[in-house]
CSV table of C-alpha atoms and ligand atoms in Angstrom, one decimal:
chain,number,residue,atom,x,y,z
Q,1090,UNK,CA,-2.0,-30.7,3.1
Q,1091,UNK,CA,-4.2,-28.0,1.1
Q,1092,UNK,CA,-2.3,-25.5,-0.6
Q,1093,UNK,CA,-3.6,-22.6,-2.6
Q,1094,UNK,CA,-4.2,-22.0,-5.8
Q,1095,UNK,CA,-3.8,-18.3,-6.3
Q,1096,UNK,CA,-2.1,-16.5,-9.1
Q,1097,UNK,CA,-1.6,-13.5,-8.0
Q,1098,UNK,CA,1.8,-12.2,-8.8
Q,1099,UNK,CA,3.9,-12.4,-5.3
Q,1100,UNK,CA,5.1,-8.8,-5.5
Q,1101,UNK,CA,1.8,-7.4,-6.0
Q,1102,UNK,CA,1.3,-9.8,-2.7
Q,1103,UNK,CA,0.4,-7.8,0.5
Q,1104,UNK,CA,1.2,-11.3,2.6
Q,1105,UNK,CA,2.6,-14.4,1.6
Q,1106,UNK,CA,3.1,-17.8,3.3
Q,1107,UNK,CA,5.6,-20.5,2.2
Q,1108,UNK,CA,4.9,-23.9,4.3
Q,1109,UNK,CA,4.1,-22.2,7.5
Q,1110,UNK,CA,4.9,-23.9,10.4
Q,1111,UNK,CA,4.3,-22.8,14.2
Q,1112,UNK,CA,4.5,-25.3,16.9
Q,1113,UNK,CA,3.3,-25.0,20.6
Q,1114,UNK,CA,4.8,-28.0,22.3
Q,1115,UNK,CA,3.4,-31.4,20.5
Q,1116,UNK,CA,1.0,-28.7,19.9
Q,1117,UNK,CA,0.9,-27.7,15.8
Q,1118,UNK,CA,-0.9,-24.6,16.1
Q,1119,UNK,CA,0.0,-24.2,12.5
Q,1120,UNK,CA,0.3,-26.8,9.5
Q,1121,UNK,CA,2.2,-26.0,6.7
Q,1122,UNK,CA,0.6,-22.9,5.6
Q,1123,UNK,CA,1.0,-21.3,1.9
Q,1124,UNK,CA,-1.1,-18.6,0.8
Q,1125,UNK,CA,-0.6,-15.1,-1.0
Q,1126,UNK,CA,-2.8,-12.4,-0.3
Q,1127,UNK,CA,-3.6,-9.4,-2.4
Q,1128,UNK,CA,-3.3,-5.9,-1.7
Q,1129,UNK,CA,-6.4,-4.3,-1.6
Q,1130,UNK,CA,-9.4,-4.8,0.0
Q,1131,UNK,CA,-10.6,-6.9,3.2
Q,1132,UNK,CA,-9.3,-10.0,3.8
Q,1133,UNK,CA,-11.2,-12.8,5.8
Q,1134,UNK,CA,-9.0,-14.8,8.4
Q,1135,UNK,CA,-11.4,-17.4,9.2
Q,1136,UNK,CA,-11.8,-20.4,11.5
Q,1137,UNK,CA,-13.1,-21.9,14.6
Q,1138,UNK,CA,-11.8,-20.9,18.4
Q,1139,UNK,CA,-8.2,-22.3,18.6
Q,1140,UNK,CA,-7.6,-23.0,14.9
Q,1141,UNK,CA,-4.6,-20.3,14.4
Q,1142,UNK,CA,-5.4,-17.3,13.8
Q,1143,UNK,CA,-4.2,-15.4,15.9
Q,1144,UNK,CA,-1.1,-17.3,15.9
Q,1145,UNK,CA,-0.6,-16.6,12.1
Q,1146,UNK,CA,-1.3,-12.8,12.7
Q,1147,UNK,CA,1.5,-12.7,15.7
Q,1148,UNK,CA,4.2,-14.1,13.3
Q,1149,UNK,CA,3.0,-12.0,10.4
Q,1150,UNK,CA,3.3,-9.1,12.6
Q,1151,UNK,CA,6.7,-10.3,13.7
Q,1152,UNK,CA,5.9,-10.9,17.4
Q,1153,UNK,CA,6.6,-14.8,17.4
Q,1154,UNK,CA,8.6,-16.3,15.2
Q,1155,UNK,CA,7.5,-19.7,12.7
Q,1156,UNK,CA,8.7,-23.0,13.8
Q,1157,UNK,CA,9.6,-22.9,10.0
Q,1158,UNK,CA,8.3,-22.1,6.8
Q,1159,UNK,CA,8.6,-18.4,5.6
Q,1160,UNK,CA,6.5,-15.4,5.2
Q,1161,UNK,CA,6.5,-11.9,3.8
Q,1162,UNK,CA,4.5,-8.8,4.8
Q,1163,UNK,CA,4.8,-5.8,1.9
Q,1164,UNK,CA,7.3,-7.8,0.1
Q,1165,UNK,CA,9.6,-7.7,3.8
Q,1166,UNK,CA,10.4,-11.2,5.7
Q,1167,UNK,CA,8.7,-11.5,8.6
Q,1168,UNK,CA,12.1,-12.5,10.3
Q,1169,UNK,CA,12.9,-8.5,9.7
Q,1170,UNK,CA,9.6,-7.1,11.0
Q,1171,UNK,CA,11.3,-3.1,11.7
Q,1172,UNK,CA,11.3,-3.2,7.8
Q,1173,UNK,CA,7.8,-3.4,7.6
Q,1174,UNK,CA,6.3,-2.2,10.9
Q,1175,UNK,CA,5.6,1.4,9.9
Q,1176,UNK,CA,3.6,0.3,6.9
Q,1177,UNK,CA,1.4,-1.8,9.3
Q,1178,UNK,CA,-1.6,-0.8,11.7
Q,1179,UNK,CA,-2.3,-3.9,13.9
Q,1180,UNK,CA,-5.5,-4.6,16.6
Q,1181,UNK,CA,-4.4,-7.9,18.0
Q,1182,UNK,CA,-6.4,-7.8,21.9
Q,1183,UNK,CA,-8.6,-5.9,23.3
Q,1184,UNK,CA,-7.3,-2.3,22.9
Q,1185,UNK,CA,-5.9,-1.0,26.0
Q,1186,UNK,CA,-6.8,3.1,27.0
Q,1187,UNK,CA,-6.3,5.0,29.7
Q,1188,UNK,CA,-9.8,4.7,30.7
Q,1189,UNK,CA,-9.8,8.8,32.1
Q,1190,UNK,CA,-8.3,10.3,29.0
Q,1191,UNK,CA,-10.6,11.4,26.3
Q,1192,UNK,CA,-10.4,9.0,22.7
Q,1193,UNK,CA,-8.5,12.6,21.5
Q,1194,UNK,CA,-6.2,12.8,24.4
Q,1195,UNK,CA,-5.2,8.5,24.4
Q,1196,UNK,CA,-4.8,9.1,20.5
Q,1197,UNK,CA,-2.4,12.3,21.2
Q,1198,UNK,CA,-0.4,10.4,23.8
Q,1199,UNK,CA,0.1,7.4,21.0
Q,1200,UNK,CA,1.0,9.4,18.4
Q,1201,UNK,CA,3.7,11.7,20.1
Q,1202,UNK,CA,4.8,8.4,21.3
Q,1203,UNK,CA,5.7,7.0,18.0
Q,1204,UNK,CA,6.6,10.2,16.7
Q,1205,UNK,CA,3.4,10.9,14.5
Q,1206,UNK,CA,2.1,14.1,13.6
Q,1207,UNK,CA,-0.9,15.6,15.8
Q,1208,UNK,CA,-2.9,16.3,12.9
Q,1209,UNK,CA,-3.3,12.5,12.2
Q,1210,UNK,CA,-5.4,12.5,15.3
Q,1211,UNK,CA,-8.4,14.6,13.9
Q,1212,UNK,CA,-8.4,12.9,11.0
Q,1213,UNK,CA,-8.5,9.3,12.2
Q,1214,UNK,CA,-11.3,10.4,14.2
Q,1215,UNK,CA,-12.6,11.3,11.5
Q,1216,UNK,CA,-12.3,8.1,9.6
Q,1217,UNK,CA,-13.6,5.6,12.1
Q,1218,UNK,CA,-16.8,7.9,12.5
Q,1219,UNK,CA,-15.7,9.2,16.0
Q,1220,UNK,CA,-16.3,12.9,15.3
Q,1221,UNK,CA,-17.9,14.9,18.1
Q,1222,UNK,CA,-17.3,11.6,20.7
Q,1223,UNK,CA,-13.6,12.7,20.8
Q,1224,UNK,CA,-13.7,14.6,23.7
Q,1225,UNK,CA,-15.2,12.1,26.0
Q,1226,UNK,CA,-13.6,9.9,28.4
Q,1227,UNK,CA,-13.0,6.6,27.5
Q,1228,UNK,CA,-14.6,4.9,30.5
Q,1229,UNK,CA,-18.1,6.0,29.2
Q,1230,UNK,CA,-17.6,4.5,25.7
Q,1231,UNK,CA,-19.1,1.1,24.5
Q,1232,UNK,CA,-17.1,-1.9,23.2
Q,1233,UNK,CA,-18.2,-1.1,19.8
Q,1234,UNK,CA,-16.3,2.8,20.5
Q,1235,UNK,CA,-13.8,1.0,22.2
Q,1236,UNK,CA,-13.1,-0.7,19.0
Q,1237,UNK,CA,-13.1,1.9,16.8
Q,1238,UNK,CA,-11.1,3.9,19.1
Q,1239,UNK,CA,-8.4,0.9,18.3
Q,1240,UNK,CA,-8.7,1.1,14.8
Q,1241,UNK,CA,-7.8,4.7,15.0
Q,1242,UNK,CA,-5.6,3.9,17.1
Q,1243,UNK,CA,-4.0,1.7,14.4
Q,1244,UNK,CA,-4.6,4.0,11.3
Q,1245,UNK,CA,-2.6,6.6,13.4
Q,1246,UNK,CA,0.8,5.9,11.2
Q,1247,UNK,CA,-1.6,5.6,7.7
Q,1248,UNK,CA,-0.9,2.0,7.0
Q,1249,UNK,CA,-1.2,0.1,3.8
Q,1250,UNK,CA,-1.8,-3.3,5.5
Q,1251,UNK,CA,-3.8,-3.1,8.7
Q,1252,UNK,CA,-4.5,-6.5,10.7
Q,1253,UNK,CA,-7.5,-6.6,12.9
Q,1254,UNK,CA,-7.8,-10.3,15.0
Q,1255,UNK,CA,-11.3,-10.2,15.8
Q,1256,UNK,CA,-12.3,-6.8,15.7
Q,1257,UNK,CA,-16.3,-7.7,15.7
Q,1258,UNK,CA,-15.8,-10.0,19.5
Q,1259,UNK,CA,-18.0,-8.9,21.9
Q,1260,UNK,CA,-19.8,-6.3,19.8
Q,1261,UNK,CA,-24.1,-6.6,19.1
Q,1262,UNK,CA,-25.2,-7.2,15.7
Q,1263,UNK,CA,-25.3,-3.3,15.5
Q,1264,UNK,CA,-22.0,-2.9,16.0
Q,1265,UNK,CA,-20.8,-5.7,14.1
Q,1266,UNK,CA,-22.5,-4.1,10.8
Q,1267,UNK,CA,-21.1,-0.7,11.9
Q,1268,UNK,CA,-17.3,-2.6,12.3
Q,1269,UNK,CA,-17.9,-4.3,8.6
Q,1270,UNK,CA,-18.8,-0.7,7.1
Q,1271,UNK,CA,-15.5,1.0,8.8
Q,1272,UNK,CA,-13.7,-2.3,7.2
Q,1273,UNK,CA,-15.2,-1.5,3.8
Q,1274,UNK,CA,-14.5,2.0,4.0
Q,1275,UNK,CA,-11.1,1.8,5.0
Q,1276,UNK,CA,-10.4,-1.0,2.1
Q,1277,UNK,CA,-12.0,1.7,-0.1
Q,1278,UNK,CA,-9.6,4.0,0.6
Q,1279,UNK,CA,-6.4,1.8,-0.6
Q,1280,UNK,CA,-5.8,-0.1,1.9
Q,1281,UNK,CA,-5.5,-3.5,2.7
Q,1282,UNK,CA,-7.3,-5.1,5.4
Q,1283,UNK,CA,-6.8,-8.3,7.3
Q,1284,UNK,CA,-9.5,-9.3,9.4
Q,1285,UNK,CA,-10.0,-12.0,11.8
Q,1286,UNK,CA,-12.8,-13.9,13.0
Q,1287,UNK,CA,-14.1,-17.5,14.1
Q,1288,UNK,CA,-18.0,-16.6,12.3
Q,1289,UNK,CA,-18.1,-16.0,8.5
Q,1290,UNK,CA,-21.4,-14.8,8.9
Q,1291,UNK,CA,-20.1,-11.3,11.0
Q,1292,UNK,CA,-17.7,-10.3,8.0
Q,1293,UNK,CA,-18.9,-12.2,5.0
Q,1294,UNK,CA,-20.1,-9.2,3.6
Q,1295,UNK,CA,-17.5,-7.5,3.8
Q,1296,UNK,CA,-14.7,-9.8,2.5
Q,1297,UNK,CA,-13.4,-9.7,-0.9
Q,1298,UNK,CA,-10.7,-12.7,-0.3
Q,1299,UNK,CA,-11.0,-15.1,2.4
Q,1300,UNK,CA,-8.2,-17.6,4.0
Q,1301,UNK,CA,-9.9,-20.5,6.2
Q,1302,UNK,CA,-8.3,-22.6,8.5
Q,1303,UNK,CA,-9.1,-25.3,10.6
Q,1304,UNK,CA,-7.0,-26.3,13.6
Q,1305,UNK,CA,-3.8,-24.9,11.7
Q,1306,UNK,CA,-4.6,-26.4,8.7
Q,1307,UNK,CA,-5.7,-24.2,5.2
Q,1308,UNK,CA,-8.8,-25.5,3.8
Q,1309,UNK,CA,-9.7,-22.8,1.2
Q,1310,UNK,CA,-7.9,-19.6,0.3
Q,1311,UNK,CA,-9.3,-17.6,-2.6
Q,1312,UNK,CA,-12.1,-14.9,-3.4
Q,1313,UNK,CA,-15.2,-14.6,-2.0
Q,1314,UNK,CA,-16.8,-15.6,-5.3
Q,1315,UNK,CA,-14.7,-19.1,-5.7
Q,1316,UNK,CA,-16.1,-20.0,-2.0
Q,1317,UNK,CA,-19.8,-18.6,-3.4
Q,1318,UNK,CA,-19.4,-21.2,-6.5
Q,1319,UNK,CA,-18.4,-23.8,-3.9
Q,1320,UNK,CA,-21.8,-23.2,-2.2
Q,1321,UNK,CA,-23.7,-23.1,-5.8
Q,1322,UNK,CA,-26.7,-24.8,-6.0
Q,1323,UNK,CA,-26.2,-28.8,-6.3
Q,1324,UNK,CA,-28.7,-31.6,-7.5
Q,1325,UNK,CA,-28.0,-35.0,-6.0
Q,1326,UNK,CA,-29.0,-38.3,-8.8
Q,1327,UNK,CA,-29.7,-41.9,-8.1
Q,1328,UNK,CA,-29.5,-44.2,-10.9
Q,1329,UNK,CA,-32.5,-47.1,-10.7
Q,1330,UNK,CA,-29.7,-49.7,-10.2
Q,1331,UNK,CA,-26.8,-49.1,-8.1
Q,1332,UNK,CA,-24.7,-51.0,-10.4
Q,1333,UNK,CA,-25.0,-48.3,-13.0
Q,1334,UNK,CA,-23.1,-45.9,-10.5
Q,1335,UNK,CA,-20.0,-45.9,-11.9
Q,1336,UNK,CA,-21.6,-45.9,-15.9
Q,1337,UNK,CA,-23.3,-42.9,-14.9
Q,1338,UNK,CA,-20.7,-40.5,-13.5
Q,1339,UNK,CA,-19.0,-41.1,-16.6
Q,1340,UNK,CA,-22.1,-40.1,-18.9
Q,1341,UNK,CA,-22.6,-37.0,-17.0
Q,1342,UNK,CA,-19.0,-36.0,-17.1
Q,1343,UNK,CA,-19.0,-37.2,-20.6
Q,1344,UNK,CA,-22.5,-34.9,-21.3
Q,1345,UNK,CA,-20.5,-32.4,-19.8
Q,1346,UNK,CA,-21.7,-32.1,-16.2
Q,1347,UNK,CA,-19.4,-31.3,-13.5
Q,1348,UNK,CA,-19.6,-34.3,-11.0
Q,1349,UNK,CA,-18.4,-33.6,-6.8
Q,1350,UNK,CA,-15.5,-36.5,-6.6
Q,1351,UNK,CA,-16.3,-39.9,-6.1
Q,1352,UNK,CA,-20.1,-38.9,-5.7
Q,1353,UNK,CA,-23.1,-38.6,-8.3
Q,1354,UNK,CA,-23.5,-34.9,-6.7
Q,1355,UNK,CA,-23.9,-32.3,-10.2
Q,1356,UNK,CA,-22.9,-28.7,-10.6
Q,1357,UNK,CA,-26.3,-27.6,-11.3
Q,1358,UNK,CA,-29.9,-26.2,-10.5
Q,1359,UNK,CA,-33.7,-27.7,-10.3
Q,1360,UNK,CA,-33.9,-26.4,-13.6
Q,1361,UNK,CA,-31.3,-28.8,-14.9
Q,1362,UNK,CA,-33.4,-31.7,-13.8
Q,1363,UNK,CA,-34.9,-32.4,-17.1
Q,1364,UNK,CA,-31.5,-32.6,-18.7
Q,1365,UNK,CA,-29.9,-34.5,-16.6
Q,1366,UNK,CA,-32.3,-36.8,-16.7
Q,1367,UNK,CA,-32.1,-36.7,-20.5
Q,1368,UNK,CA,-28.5,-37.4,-20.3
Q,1369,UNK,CA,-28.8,-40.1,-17.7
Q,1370,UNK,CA,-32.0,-41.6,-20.7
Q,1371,UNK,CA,-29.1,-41.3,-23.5
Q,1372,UNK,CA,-27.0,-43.2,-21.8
Q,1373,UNK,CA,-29.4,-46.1,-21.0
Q,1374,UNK,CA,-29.9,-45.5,-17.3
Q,1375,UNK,CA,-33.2,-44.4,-15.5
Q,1376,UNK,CA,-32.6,-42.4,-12.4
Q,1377,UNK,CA,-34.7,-42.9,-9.1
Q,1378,UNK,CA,-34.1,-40.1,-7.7
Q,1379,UNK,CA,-33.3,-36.2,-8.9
Q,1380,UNK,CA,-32.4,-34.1,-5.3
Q,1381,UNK,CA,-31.7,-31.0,-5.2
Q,1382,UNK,CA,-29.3,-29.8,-2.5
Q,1383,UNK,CA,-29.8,-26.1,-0.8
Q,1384,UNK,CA,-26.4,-25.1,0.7
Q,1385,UNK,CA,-25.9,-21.4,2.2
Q,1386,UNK,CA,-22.1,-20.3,1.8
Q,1387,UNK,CA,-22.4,-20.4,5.9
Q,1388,UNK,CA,-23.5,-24.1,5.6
Q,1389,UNK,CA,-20.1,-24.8,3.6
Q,1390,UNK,CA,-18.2,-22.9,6.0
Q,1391,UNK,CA,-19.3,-24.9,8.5
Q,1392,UNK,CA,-19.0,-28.3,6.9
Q,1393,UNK,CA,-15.0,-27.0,6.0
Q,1394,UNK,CA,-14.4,-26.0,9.4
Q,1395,UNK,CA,-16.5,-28.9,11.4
Q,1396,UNK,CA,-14.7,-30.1,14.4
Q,1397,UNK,CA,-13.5,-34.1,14.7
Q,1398,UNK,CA,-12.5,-33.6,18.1
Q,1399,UNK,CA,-12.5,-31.2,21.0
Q,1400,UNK,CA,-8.9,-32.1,21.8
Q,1401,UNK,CA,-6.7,-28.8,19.8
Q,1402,UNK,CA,-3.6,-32.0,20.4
Q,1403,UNK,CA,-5.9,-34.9,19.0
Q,1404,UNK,CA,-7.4,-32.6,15.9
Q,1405,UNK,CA,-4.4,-31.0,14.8
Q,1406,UNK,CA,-3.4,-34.8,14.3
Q,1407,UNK,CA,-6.5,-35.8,13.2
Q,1408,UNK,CA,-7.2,-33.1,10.5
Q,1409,UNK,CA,-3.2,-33.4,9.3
Q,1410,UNK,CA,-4.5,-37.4,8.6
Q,1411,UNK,CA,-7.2,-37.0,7.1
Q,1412,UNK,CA,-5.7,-34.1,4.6
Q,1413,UNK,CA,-2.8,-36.4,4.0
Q,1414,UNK,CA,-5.5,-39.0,2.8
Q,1415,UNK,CA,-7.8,-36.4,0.8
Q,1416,UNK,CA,-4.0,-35.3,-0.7
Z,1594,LIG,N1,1.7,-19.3,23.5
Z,1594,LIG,C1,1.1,-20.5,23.4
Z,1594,LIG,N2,1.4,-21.6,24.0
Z,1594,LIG,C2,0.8,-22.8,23.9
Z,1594,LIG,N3,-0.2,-22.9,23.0
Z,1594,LIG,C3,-0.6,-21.9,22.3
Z,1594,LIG,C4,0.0,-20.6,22.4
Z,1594,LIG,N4,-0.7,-19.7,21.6
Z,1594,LIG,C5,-1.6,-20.4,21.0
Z,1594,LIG,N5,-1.6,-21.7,21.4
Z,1594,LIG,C6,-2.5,-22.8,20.9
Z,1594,LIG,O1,-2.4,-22.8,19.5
Z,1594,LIG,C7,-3.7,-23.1,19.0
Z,1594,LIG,C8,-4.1,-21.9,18.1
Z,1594,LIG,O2,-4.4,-20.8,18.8
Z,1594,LIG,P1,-4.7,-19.4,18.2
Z,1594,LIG,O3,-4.9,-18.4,19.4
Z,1594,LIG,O4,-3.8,-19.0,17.2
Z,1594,LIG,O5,-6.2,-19.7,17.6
Z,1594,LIG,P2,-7.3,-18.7,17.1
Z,1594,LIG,O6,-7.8,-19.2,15.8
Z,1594,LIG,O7,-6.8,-17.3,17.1
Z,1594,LIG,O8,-8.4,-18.9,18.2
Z,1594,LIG,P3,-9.4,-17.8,18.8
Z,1594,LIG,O9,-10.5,-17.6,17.7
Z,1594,LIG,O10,-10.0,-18.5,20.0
Z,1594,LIG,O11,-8.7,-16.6,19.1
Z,1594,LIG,C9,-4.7,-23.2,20.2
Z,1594,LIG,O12,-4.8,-24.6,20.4
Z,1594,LIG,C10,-4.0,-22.5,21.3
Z,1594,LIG,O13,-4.3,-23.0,22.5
């Protein structure tokens, strides 16, 4: 199992998982999970359809407990979710309006029912950019209001953490870079936001930290940057004989050049061709081939999250193998 590497300081933590388990049945929907989030910023929940989002955000947000494992929201368990629950703003479905009512009126009716102040209204109107739309009914708004509406919807109590599972679904590229603004913005403000969603490319840009999993399991957890490294620019060598393999991973890692494991794949550009090669000369070995390997940070994503297996049963199986393999 993959485990994190992150040094942030757990009480400065907005969420942390300790061995996170969550079965469904023979099902594991989760797979040992252990990450710490900051505070501050957007978050990236990534993965493909089925790989656990959603389950992780219900028993962060307390509405299912963990099979075992532990977890902490704000520094509270999640076994004790009423601790927390004021502090978080959550958009876990589809928001549900009364389709009649204006945005202000459902926003009115939520916040008298939790006992918030009617002035928050106004001013998370304001926030997700639905000033001067207020006043219409909700049946006549698009998705992309629709969602926004449930963001205000939960900002009414002015959370720190605020956990959105898939906030982008459904909406046109439009509204998908109007949704990563709002996350931005909000993140801007102090808060920390959790964000969900099966395509890196819809919230990439707005992530400062990102969390993948792939059928329950964690395969990177770390800043945006780390996973931008991961996707750095790569040149592939060949030496002339393929019995000098072995001699000539350990000249390059001797030269200093940092090698992919068990491959003769180099940290490094076009431009360190010449000196590889040089290296490779010094060494007494003449390379064949130099390749250079273009990888966009949505190619890696896709290569971390690839599927073995259609069957959710079969891959959660399959991926727990092969990570107790790679281990
Ligand atoms: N209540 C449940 N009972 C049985 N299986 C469940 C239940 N909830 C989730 N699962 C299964 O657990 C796995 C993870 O589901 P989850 O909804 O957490 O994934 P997800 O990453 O949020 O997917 P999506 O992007 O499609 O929303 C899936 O195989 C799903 O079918």
């Amino acid at each position: 199992m993959l485990t994190s590497f992150i040094e942030t300081d757990a009480s400065a933590a907005s969420i942390t998982t300790d061995g996170l388990l969550r079965q469904f049945g023979s099902l594991t929907a989760l797979d040992r999970v252990t990450v710490t989030l900051p505070r501050g910023g957007v978050v990236g929940l990534l993965g493909p359809n089925g790989s656990g989002k959603s389950t992780l955000i219900r028993i962060l947000l307390g509405l299912i407990p963990s099979t075992s494992g532990q977890a902490t929201v704000l520094g509270h368990p999640t076994t004790k979710p009423a601790r927390y629950a004021g502090d978080v703003g959550a958009l876990i479905e589809a928001p549900s309006f009364v389709p009649g009512l204006s945005a202000r009126k459902n926003l009115l009716s939520l916040a008298r029912l939790r006992g918030l102040p009617a002035t928050r209204v106004a001013e998370v109107i304001r926030i997700v950019g639905l000033e001067g739309r207020e006043n219409e009914s909700v049946r006549r708004f698009s998705l992309g209001m629709k969602q926004r509406l449930g963001i205000a919807a939960a900002l009414l109590p002015d959370p720190a953490l605020l956990i959105l599972d898939e906030p982008t679904n459904g909406l046109d590229p439009a509204g998908i870079v109007e949704i990563r603004q709002l996350l931005k913005t909000l993140a801007a403000e102090g808060r920390t936001v959790v964000v969900s969603s099966h395509l890196l490319a819809e919230i990439q840009a707005a992530c400062d930290y990102l969390v993948i999993i792939r059928f329950g399991e964690l395969m990177f957890s770390g800043p945006m940057g780390e996973l931008l490294d991961k996707a750095g620019a790569r040149i592939e060598v060949a030496p002339e004989h393929p019995a000098d393999v072995d001699r000539l991973r350990v000249a390059l890692a001797a030269a200093g050049w940092s090698l992919e494991d068990d491959s003769l794949v180099v940290h490094g550009s076009a431009a360190d061709a010449g000196a590889l090669n040089r290296a490779a000369h010094e060494a007494g070995i003449t390379l064949s081939r130099l390749t250079p390997i273009d990888e966009s940070l949505e190619d890696v994503f896709l290569k971390m999250t690839a599927a073995p297996t259609r069957d959710p049963v079969a891959a959660s199986q399959g991926a727990r193998k092969k990570a107790a393999t790679n281990a």
